[in-house]
Tab-separated table of C-alpha atoms in Angstrom:
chain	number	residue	atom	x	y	z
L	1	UNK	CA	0.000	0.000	0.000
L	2	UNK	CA	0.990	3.545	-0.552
L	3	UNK	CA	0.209	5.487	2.520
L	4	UNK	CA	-0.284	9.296	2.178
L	5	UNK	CA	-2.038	12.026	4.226
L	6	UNK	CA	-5.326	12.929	2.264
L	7	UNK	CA	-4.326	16.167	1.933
L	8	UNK	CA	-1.384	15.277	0.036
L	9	UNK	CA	-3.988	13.619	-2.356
L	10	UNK	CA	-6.012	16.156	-3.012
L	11	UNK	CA	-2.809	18.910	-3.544
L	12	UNK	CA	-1.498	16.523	-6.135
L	13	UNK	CA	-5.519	16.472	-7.884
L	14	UNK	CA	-5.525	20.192	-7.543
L	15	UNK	CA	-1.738	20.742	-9.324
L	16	UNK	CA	-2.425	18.068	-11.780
L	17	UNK	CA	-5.107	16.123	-12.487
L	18	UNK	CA	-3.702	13.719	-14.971
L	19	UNK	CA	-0.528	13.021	-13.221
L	20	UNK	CA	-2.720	12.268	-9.851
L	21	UNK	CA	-4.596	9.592	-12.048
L	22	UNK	CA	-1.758	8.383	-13.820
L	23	UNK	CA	-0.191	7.786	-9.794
L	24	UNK	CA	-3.115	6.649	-8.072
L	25	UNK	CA	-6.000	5.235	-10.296
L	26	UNK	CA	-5.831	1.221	-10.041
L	27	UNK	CA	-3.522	2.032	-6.597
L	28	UNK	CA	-3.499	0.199	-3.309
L	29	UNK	CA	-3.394	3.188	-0.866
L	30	UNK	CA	-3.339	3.869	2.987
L	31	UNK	CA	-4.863	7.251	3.639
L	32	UNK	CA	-5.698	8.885	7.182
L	33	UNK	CA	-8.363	11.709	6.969
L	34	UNK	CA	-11.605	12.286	9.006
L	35	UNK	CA	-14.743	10.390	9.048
L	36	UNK	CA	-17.267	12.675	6.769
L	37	UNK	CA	-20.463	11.242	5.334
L	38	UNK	CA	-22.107	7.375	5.170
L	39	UNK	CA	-24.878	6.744	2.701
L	40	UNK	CA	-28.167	6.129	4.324
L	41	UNK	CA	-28.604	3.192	1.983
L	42	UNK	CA	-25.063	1.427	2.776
L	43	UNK	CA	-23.379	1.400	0.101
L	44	UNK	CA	-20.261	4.867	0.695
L	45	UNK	CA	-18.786	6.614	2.930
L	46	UNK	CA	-16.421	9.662	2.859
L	47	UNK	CA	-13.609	10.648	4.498
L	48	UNK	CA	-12.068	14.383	4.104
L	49	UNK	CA	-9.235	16.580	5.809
L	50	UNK	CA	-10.409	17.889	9.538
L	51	UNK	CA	-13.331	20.209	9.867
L	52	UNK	CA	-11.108	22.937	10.632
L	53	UNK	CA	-9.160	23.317	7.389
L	54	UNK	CA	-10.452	25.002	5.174
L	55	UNK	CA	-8.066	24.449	2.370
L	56	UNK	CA	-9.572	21.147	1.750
L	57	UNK	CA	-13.594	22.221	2.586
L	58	UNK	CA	-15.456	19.412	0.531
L	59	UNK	CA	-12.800	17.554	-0.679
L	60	UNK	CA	-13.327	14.001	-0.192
L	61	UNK	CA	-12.542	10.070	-0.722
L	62	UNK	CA	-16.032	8.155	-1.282
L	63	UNK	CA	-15.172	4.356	-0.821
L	64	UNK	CA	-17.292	2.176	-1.000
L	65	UNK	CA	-18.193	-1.507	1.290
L	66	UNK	CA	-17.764	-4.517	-0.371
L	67	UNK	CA	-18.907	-6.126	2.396
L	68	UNK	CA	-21.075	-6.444	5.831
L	69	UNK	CA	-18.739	-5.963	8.516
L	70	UNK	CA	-16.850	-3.241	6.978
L	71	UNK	CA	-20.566	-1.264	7.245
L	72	UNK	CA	-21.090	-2.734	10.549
L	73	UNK	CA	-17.144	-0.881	11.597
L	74	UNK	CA	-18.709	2.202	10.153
L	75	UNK	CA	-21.741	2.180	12.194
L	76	UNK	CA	-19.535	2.859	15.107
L	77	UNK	CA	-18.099	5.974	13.470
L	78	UNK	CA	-19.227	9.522	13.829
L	79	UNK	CA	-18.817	12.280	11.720
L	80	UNK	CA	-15.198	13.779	12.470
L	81	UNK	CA	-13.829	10.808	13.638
L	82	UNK	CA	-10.116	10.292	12.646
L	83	UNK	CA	-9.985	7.436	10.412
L	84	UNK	CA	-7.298	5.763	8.605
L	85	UNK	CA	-8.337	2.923	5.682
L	86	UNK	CA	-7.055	0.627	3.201
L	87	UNK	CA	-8.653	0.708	0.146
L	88	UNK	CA	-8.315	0.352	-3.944
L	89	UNK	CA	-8.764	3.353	-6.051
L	90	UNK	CA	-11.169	3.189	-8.660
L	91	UNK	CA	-11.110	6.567	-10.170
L	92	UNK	CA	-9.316	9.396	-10.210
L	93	UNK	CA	-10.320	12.998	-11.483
L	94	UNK	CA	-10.742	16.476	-11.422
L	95	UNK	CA	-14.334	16.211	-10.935
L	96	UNK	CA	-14.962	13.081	-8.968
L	97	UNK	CA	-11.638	13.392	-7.424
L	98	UNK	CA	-11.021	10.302	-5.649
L	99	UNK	CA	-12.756	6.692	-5.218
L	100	UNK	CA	-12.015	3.419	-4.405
L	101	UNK	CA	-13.240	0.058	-2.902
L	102	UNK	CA	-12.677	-0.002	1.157
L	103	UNK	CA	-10.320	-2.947	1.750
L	104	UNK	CA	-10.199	-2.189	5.499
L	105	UNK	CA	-10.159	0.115	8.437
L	106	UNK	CA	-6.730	-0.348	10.021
């Protein structure tokens, strides 16, 4: 896994978009950020930079479950909970910015 500090993430996406999806589409990745939003149907969550920093106001990983007890982990969580996750990224872009598939929360 590549471990980087979400904010990292989103200040490569924001200097260059194609060279953040040539480095981190189809990546394994280890990312620390703060609990955000959860689906009400189950299927995403989000995790962002801290509430406090502005810099990074709505920027966000969506990853979604691929399976019951990684929703079940969630369901502990509340929103601004310091989080750090596994996962694969599935896309990577200047609108969407970033999402993956949640492998785990370490």
């Amino acid at each position: 896994y590549g471990e980087y500090s979400i904010t990292a993430l989103f200040d490569e996406l924001d200097s260059n978009a194609m060279r953040a999806k040539q480095l981190h589409e189809n990546e394994y990745i280890q990312v620390t950020g703060y609990f955000d939003i959860v689906d009400a149907s189950g299927d995403y969550f989000t995790i962002g930079a801290g509430e406090n920093n502005y810099d990074y106001y709505l920027d966000d990983i969506q990853l979604y479950f691929k399976n019951d007890n990684q929703r079940q982990q969630v369901m502990n969580l509340s929103k601004g909970d310091k989080i750090t996750v596994r996962c694969y990224m599935t896309t990577v872009g200047e609108i969407v910015g970033y999402m993956g598939d949640l492998i785990e929360i370490v």
